[in-house]
PDB file of C-alpha atoms in Angstrom:
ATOM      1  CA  UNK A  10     -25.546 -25.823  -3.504  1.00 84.00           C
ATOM      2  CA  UNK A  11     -25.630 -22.575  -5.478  1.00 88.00           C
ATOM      3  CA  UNK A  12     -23.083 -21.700  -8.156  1.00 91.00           C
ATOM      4  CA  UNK A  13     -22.712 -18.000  -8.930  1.00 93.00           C
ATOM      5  CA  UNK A  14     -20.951 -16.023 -11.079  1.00 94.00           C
ATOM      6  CA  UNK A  15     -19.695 -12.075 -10.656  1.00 95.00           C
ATOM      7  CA  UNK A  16     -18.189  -9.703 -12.870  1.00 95.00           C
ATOM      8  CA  UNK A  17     -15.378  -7.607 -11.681  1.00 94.00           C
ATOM      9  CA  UNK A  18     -14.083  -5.099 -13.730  1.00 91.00           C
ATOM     10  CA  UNK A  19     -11.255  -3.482 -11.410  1.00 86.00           C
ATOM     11  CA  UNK A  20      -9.730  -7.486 -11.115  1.00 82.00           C
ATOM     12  CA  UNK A  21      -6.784  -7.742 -13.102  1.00 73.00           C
ATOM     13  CA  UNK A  22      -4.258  -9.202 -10.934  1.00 67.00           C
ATOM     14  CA  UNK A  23      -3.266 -11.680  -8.064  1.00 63.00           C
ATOM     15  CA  UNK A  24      -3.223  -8.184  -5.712  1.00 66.00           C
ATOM     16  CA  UNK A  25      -6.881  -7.805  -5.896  1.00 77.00           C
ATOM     17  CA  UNK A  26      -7.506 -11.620  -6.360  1.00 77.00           C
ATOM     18  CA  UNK A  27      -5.921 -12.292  -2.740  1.00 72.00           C
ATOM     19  CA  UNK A  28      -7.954  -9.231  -1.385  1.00 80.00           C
ATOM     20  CA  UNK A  29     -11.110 -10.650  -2.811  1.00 86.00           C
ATOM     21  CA  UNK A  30     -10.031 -13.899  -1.355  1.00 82.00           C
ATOM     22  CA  UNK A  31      -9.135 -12.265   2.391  1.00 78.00           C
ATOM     23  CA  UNK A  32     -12.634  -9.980   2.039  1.00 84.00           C
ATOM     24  CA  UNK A  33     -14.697 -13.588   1.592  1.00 87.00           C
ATOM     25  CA  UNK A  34     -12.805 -15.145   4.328  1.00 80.00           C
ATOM     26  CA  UNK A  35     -15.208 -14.982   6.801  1.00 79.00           C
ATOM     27  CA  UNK A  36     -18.171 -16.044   5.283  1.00 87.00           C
ATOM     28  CA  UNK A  37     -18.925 -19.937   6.112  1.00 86.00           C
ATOM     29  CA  UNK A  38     -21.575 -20.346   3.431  1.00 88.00           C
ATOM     30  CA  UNK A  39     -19.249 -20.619   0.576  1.00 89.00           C
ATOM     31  CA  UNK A  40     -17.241 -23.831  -0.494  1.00 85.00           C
ATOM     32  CA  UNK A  41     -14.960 -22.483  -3.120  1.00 85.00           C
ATOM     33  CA  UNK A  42     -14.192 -19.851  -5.659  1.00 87.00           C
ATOM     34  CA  UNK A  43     -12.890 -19.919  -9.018  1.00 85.00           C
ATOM     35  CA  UNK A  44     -11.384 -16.832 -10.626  1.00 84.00           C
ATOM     36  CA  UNK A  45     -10.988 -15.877 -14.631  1.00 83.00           C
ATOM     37  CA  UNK A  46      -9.222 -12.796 -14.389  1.00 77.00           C
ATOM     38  CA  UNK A  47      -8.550 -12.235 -17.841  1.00 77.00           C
ATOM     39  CA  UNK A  48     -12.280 -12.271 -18.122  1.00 86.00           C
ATOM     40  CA  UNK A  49     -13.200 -10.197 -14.516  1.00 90.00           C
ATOM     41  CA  UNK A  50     -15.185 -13.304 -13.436  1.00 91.00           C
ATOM     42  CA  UNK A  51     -15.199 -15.121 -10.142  1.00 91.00           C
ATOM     43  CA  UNK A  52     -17.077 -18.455  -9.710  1.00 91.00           C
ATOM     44  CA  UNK A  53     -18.389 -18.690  -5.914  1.00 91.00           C
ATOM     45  CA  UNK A  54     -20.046 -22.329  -4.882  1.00 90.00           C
ATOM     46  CA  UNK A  55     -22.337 -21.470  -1.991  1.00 90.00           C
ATOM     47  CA  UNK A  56     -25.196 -22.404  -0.231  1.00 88.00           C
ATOM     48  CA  UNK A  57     -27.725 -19.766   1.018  1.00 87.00           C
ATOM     49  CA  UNK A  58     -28.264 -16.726  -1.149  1.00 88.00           C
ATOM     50  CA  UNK A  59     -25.301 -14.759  -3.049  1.00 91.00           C
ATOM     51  CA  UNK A  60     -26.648 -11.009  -1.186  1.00 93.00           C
ATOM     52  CA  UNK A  61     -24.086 -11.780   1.963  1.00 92.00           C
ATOM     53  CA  UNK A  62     -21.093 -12.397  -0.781  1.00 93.00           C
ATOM     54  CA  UNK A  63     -21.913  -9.813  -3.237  1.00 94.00           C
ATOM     55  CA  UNK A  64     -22.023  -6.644  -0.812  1.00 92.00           C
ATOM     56  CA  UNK A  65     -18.557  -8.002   0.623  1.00 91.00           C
ATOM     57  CA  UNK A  66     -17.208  -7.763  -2.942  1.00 92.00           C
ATOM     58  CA  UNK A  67     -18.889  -4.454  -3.413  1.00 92.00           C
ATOM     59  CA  UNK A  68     -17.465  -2.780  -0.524  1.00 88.00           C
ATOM     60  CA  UNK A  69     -13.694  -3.517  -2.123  1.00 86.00           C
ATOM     61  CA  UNK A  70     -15.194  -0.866  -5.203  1.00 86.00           C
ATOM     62  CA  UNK A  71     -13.729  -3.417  -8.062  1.00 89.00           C
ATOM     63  CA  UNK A  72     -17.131  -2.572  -9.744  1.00 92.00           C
ATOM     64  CA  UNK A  73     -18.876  -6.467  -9.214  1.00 94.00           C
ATOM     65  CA  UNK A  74     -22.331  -7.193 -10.940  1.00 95.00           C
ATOM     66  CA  UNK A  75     -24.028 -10.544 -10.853  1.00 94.00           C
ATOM     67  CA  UNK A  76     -23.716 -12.356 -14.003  1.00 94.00           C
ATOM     68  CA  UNK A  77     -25.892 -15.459 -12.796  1.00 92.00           C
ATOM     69  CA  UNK A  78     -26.699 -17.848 -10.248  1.00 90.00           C
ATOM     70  CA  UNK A  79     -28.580 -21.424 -10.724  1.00 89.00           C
ATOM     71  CA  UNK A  80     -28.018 -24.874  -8.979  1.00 87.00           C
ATOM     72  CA  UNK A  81     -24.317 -26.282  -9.114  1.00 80.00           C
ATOM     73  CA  UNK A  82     -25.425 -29.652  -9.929  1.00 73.00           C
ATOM     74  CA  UNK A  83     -23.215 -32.755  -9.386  1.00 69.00           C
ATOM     75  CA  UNK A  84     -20.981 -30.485  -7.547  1.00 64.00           C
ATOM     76  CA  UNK A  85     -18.225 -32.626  -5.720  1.00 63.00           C
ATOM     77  CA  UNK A  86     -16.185 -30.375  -3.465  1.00 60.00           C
ATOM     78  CA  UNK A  87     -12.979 -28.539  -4.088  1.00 53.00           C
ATOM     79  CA  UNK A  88      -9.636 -29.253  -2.521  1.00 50.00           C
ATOM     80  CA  UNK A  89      -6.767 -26.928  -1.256  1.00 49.00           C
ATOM     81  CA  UNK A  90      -3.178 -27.131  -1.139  1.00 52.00           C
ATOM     82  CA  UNK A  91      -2.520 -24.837   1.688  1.00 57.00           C
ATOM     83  CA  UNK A  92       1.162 -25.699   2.475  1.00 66.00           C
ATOM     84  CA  UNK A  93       1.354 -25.349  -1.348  1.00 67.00           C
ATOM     85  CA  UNK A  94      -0.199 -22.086  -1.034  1.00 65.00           C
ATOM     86  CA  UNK A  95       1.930 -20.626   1.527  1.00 73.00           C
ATOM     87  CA  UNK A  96       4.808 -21.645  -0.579  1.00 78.00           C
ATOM     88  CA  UNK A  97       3.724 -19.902  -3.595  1.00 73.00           C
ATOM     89  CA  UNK A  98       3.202 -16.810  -1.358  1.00 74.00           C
ATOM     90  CA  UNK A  99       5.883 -16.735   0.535  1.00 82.00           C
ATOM     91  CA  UNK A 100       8.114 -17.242  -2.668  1.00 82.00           C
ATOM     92  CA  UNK A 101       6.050 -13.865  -4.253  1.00 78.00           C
ATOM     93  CA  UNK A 102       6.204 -12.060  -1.219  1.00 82.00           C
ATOM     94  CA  UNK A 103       9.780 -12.001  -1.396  1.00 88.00           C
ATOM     95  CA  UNK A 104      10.598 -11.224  -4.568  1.00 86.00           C
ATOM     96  CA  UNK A 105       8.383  -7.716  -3.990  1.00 83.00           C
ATOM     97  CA  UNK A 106       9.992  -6.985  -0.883  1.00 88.00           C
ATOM     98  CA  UNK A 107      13.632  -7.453  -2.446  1.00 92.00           C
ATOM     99  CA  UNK A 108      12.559  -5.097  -5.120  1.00 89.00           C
ATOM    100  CA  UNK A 109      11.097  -2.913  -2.120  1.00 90.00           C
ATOM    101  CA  UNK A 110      14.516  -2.165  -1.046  1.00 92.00           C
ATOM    102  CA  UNK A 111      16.373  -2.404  -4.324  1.00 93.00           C
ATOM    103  CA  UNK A 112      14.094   0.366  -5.933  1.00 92.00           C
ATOM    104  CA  UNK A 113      13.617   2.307  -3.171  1.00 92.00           C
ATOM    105  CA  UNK A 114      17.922   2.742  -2.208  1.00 93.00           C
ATOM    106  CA  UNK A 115      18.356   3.214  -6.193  1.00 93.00           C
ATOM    107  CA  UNK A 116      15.785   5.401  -6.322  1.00 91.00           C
ATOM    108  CA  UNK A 117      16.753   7.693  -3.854  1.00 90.00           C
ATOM    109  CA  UNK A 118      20.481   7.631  -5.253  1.00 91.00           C
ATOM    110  CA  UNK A 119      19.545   8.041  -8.791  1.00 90.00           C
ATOM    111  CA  UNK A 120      16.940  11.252  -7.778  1.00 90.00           C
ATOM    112  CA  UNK A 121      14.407   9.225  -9.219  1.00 91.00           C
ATOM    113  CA  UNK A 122      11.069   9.306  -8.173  1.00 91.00           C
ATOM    114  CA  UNK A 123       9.722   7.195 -10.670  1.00 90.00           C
ATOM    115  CA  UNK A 124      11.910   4.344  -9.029  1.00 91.00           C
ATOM    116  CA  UNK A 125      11.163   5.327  -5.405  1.00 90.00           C
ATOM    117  CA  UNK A 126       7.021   5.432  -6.111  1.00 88.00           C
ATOM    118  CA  UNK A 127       7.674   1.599  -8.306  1.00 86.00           C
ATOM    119  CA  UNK A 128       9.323   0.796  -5.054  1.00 88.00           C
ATOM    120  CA  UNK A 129       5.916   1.802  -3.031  1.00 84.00           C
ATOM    121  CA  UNK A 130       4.181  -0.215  -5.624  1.00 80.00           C
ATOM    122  CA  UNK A 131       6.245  -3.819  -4.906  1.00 83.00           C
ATOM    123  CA  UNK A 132       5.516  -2.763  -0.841  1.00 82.00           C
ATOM    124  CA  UNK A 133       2.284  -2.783  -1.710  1.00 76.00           C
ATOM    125  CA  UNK A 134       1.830  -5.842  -3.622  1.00 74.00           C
ATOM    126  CA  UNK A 135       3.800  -7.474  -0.832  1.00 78.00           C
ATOM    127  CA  UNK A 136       1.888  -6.213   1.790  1.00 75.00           C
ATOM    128  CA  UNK A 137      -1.240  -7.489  -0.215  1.00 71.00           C
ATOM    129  CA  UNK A 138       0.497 -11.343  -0.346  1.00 71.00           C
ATOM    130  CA  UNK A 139       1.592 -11.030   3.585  1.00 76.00           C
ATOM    131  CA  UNK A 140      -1.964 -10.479   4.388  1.00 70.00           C
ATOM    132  CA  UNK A 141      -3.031 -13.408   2.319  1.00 66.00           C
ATOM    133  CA  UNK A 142      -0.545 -15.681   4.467  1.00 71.00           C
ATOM    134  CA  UNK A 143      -2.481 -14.719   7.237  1.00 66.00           C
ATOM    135  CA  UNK A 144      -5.449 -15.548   5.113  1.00 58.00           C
ATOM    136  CA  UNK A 145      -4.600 -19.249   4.580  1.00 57.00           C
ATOM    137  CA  UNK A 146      -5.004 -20.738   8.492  1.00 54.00           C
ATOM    138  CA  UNK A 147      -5.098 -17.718   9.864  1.00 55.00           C
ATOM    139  CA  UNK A 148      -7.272 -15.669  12.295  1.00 57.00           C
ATOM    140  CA  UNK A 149      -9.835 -12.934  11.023  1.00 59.00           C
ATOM    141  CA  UNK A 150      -9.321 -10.790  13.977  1.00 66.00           C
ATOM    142  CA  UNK A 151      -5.597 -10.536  13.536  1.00 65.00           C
ATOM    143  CA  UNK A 152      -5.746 -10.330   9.478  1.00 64.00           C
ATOM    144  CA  UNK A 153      -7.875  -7.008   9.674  1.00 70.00           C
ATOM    145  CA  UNK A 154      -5.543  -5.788  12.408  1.00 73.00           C
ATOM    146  CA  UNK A 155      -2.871  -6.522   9.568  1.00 71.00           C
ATOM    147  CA  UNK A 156      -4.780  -4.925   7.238  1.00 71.00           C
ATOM    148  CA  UNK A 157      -5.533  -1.402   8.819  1.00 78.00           C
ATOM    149  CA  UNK A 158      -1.425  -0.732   9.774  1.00 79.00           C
ATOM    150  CA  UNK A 159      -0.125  -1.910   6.453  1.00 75.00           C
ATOM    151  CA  UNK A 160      -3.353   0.731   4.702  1.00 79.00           C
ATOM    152  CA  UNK A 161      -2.373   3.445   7.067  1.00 85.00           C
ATOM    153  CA  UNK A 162       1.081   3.016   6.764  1.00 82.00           C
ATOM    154  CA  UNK A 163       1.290   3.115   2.519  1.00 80.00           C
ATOM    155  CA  UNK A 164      -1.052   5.903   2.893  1.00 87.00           C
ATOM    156  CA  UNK A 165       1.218   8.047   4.973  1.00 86.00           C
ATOM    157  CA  UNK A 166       4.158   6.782   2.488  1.00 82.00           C
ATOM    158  CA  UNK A 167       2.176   7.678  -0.750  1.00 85.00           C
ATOM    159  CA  UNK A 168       1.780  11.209   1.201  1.00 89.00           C
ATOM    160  CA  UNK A 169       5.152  11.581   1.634  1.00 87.00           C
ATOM    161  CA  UNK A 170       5.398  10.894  -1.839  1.00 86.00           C
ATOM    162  CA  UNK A 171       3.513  13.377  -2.961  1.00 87.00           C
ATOM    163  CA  UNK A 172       4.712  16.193  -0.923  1.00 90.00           C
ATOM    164  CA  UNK A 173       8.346  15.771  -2.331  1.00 87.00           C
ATOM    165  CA  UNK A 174       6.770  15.424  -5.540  1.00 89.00           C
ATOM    166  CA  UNK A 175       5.517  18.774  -5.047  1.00 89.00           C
ATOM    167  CA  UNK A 176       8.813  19.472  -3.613  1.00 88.00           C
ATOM    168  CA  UNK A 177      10.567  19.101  -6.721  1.00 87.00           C
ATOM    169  CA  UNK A 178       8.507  20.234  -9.372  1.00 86.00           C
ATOM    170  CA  UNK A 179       8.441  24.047  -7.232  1.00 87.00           C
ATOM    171  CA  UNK A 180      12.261  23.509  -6.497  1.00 79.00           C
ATOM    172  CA  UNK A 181      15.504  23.326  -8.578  1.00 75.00           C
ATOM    173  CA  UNK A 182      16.665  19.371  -8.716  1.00 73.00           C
ATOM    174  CA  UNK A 183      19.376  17.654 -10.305  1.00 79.00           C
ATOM    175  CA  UNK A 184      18.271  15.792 -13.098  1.00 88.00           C
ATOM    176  CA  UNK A 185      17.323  12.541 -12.262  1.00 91.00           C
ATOM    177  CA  UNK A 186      19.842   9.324 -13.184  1.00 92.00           C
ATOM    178  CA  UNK A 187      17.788   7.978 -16.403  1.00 92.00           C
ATOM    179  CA  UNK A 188      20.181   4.883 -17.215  1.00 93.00           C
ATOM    180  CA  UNK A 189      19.552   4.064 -13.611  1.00 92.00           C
ATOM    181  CA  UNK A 190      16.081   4.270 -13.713  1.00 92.00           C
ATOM    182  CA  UNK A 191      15.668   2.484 -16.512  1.00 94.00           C
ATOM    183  CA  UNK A 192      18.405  -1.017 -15.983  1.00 94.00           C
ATOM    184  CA  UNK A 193      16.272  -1.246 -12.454  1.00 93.00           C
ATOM    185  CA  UNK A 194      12.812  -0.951 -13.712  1.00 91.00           C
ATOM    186  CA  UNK A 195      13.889  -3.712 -16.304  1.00 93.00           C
ATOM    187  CA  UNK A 196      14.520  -6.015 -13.815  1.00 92.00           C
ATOM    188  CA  UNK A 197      11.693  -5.310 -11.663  1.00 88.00           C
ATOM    189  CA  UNK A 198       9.115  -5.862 -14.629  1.00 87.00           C
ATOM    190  CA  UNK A 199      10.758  -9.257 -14.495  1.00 89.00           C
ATOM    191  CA  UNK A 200      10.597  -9.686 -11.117  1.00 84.00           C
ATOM    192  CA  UNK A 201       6.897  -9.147 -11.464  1.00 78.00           C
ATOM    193  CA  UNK A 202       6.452 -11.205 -14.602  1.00 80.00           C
ATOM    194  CA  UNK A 203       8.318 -14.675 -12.140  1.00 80.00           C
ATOM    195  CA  UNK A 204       5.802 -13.332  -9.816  1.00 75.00           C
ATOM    196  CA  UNK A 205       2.962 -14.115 -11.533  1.00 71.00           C
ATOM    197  CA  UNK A 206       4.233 -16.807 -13.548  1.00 72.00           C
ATOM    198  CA  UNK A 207       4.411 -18.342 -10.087  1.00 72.00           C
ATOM    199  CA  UNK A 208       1.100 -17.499  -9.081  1.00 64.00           C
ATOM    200  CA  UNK A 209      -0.375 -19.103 -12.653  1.00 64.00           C
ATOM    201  CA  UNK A 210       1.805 -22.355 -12.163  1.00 66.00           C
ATOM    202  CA  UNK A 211       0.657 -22.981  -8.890  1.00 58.00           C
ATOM    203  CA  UNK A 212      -2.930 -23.317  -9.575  1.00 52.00           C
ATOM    204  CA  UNK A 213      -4.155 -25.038 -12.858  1.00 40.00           C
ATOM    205  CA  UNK A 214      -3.494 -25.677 -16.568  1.00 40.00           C
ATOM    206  CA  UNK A 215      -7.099 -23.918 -17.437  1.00 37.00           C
ATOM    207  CA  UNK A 216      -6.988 -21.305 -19.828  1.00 33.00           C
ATOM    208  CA  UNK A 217      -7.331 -18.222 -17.716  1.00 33.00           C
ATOM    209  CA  UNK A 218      -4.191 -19.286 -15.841  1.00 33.00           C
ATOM    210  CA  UNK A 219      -2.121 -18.997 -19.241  1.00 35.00           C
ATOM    211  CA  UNK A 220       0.479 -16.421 -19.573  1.00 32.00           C
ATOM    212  CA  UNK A 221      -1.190 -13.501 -21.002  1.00 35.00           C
ATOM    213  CA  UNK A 222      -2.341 -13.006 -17.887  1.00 40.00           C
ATOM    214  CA  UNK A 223       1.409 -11.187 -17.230  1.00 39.00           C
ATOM    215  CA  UNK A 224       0.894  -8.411 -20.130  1.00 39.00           C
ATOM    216  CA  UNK A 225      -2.362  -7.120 -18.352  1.00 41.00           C
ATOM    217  CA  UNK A 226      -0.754  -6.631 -15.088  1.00 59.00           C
ATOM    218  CA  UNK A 227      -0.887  -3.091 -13.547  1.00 66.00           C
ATOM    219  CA  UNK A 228       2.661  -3.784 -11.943  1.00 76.00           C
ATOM    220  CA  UNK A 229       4.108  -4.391 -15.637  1.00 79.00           C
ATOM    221  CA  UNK A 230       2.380  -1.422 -16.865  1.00 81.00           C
ATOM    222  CA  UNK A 231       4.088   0.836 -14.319  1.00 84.00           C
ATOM    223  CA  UNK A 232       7.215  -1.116 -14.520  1.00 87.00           C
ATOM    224  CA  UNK A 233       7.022   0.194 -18.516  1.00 89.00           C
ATOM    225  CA  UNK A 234       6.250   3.386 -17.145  1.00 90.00           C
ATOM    226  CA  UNK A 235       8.939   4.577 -15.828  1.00 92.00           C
ATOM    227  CA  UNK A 236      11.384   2.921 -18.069  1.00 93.00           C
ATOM    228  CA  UNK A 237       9.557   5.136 -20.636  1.00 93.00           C
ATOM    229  CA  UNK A 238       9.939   7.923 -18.498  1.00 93.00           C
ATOM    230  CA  UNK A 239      13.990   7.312 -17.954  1.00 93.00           C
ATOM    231  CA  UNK A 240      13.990   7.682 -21.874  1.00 94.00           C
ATOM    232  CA  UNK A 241      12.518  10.680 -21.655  1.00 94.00           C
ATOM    233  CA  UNK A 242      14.114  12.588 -19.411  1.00 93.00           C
ATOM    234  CA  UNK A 243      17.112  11.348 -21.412  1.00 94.00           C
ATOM    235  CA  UNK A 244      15.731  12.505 -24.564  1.00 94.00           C
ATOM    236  CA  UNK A 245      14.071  15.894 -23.159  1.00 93.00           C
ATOM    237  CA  UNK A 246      16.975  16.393 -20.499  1.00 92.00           C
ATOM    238  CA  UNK A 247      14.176  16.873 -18.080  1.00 91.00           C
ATOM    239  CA  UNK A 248      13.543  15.833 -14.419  1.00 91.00           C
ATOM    240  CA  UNK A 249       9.315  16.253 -15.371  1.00 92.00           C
ATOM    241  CA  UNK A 250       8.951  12.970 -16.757  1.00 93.00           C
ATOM    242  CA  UNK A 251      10.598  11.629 -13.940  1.00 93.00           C
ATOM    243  CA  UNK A 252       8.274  13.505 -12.105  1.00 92.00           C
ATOM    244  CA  UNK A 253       5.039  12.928 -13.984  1.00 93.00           C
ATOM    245  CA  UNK A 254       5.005   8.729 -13.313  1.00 92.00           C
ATOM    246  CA  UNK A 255       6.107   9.190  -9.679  1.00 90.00           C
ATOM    247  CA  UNK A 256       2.511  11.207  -9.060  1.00 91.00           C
ATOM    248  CA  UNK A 257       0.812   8.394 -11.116  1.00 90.00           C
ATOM    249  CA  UNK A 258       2.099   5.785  -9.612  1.00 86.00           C
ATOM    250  CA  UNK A 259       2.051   7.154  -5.872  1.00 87.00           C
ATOM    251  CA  UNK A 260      -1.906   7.935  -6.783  1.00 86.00           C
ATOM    252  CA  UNK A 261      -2.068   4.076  -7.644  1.00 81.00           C
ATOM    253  CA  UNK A 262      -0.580   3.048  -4.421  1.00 78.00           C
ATOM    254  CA  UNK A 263      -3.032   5.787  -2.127  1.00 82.00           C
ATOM    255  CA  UNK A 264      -5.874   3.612  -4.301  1.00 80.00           C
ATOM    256  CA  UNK A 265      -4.565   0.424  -3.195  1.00 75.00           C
ATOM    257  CA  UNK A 266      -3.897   1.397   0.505  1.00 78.00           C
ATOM    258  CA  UNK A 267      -7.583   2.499   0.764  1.00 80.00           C
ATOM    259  CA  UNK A 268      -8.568  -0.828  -0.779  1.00 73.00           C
ATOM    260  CA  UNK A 269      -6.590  -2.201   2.050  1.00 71.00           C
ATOM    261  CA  UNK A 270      -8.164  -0.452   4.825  1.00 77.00           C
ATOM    262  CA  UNK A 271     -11.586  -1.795   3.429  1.00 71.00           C
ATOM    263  CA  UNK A 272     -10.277  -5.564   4.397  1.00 64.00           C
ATOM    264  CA  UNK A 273      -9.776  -4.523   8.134  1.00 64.00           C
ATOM    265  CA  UNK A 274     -13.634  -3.149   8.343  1.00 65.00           C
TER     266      UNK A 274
END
């Protein structure tokens, strides 16, 4: 039994944990993986050499080099929860899909796109946790299938994006509903902090499940994005910085749709 460790420098979240996860899926040579995100690591117990598993994880583009790999020693198996799992996902994939819709109706009624590219964001994170359903018990075959609609689709919706983006910038808008913006985005940066509060709880008391995990999360970041941007266009009675972290954010979710279409290769 080998024991190897990677460094991953794009891994900062559950999103691209459960993508690393669904990318390794296939390969029958490893027993179990262990993941530090606050410190980019993953842990993979294997037998056969680590060349198979690293080019999967290189063809996701999170940036992986091999920190080591030496005999595991006494190891003694690792156990999963699956039913516990799917619970914990389930539970996750929810709450991003309720903040789906609530972001992306307020969004379009406030004549924010700030709130309506956050809204892509929560699809995407949800799509990312539906896939990983499929992951636990599931088939490959139909997991990849998965995988290529749901990248095409938030492709074609981060377009769309874009293009009215553009729209609006060229165009005369009405300025864009900041209180709105900004009450909603509160609650959706909590929404993502229960999230992965959830996703820490149900896995182990070590230290990189502790909650500073949260405060490194992309999805918070953005969340404080465009409640920073609702301030501004109060403050600058302007519909640009409105504007400004809709094209950041919808370039965010093009970069996670690609990584999506990578699982279904």
């Amino acid at each position: 039994m080998q024991k190897t460790t990677f460094r991953i420098s794009k891994m900062d979240c559950p999103s691209e944990e459960q993508m690393i996860r669904m990318k390794l899926s296939d390969l029958t040579n490893i027993k179990s993986l262990d993941f530090d995100i606050p410190n980019r690591q993953l842990t993979v117990f294997h037998t056969e050499n680590y060349e198979q598993i690293f080019q999967k994880l290189d063809s996701l583009q999170f940036e992986t080099t091999v920190v080591d790999s030496k005999e595991a020693g006494n190891y003694s198996g690792a156990t999963v929860d699956t039913d516990k799992e799917r619970k914990l996902l389930w539970a996750v994939l929810i709450i991003n899909l309720s903040f789906f819709v609530l972001e992306m109706v307020t969004g379009i009624f406030a004549d924010s796109m700030g709130l309506v590219a956050d809204s892509l964001d929560m699809l995407a994170d949800g799509i990312v946790y539906g896939l990983a359903l499929f992951a636990v018990g599931g088939t490959i075959v139909l997991k990849k299938n998965i995988a290529k609609f749901a990248g095409y689709f938030q492709i074609v919706l981060a377009a769309i994006g874009f293009i009215e983006v553009i729209r609006r910038f060229i165009g005369i808008e009405k300025m864009p509903d900041f209180l709105l913006m900004m009450v909603v985005s509160f609650f959706a940066l909590i929404a993502n902090a229960v999230c992965l509060y959830l996703l820490q709880k149900g896995k182990s008391k070590e230290a990189h499940m502790q909650a500073s995990m949260i405060f490194t999360s992309n999805d918070i970041i953005i969340n404080l994005g465009v409640i920073l941007a609702g301030a501004l266009v109060f403050l600058t009675n302007s519909k640009y910085p409105d504007l400004l972290i809709g094209i950041i954010v919808f370039g965010i979710v093009g970069r996670g749709a690609f990584n999506i279409l990578k699982l279904s290769k």
